[in-house]
Amino acid sequence: MGGDLPGSLSITTADGETFEFEFFLTQELVDANGKQVDGYYEPRTENKITKIHLNKE
């Protein structure tokens, strides 16, 4: 908790499916660990450029 980098947050649904996220953890999230809570999220896609090739004209 704290610091400049996000930690790992996982949510397990009522039917046992687990989703893991990188997230900045707060004390409230740590205190909720192991408890049943309502969680909402929106799926997002992250694209990373790994290589750029310039054409010579």
CSV table of C-alpha atoms in Angstrom, one decimal:
chain,number,residue,atom,x,y,z
A,1,MET,CA,0.0,0.0,0.0
A,2,GLY,CA,1.2,3.5,-0.8
A,3,GLY,CA,4.1,4.3,-3.0
A,4,ASP,CA,4.2,5.3,-6.7
A,5,LEU,CA,3.2,2.0,-8.3
A,6,PRO,CA,-0.2,0.2,-8.3
A,7,GLY,CA,-0.6,-3.0,-6.4
A,8,SER,CA,-2.6,-6.1,-7.4
A,9,LEU,CA,-6.3,-6.2,-6.7
A,10,SER,CA,-8.4,-9.3,-7.3
A,11,ILE,CA,-12.2,-9.7,-7.3
A,12,THR,CA,-13.8,-13.1,-7.2
A,13,THR,CA,-17.4,-13.3,-8.3
A,14,ALA,CA,-20.2,-15.2,-6.6
A,15,ASP,CA,-19.7,-18.1,-9.1
A,16,GLY,CA,-16.0,-18.3,-8.4
A,17,GLU,CA,-14.5,-16.4,-11.4
A,18,THR,CA,-11.5,-14.2,-10.4
A,19,PHE,CA,-10.4,-11.0,-12.1
A,20,GLU,CA,-7.1,-9.3,-11.3
A,21,PHE,CA,-6.3,-5.7,-11.8
A,22,GLU,CA,-3.4,-3.3,-11.2
A,23,PHE,CA,-4.8,-0.7,-8.9
A,24,PHE,CA,-3.7,1.8,-6.3
A,25,LEU,CA,-4.7,0.3,-3.0
A,26,THR,CA,-6.2,2.4,-0.2
A,27,GLN,CA,-6.6,1.5,3.5
A,28,GLU,CA,-10.3,1.0,2.8
A,29,LEU,CA,-9.6,-1.6,0.2
A,30,VAL,CA,-7.1,-3.4,2.5
A,31,ASP,CA,-9.7,-3.3,5.3
A,32,ALA,CA,-12.2,-5.0,3.0
A,33,ASN,CA,-9.9,-7.9,2.2
A,34,GLY,CA,-11.7,-11.2,2.6
A,35,LYS,CA,-15.1,-9.5,3.0
A,36,GLN,CA,-18.1,-9.6,0.6
A,37,VAL,CA,-18.4,-6.3,-1.2
A,38,ASP,CA,-20.0,-4.9,-4.3
A,39,GLY,CA,-17.3,-4.1,-7.0
A,40,TYR,CA,-17.8,-2.5,-10.4
A,41,TYR,CA,-15.3,-2.3,-13.2
A,42,GLU,CA,-15.3,-1.5,-16.9
A,43,PRO,CA,-13.1,-3.7,-19.2
A,44,ARG,CA,-10.5,-1.7,-21.2
A,45,THR,CA,-8.0,-2.6,-23.8
A,46,GLU,CA,-4.4,-1.4,-23.6
A,47,ASN,CA,-2.4,-1.3,-26.8
A,48,LYS,CA,1.4,-1.0,-26.6
A,49,ILE,CA,3.6,0.0,-29.6
A,50,THR,CA,6.5,-2.4,-29.6
A,51,LYS,CA,8.2,-1.4,-32.8
A,52,ILE,CA,8.1,1.4,-35.4
A,53,HIS,CA,9.6,1.0,-38.8
A,54,LEU,CA,10.2,4.1,-40.9
A,55,ASN,CA,10.0,3.7,-44.7
A,56,LYS,CA,12.8,5.3,-46.7
A,57,GLU,CA,11.4,7.4,-49.5
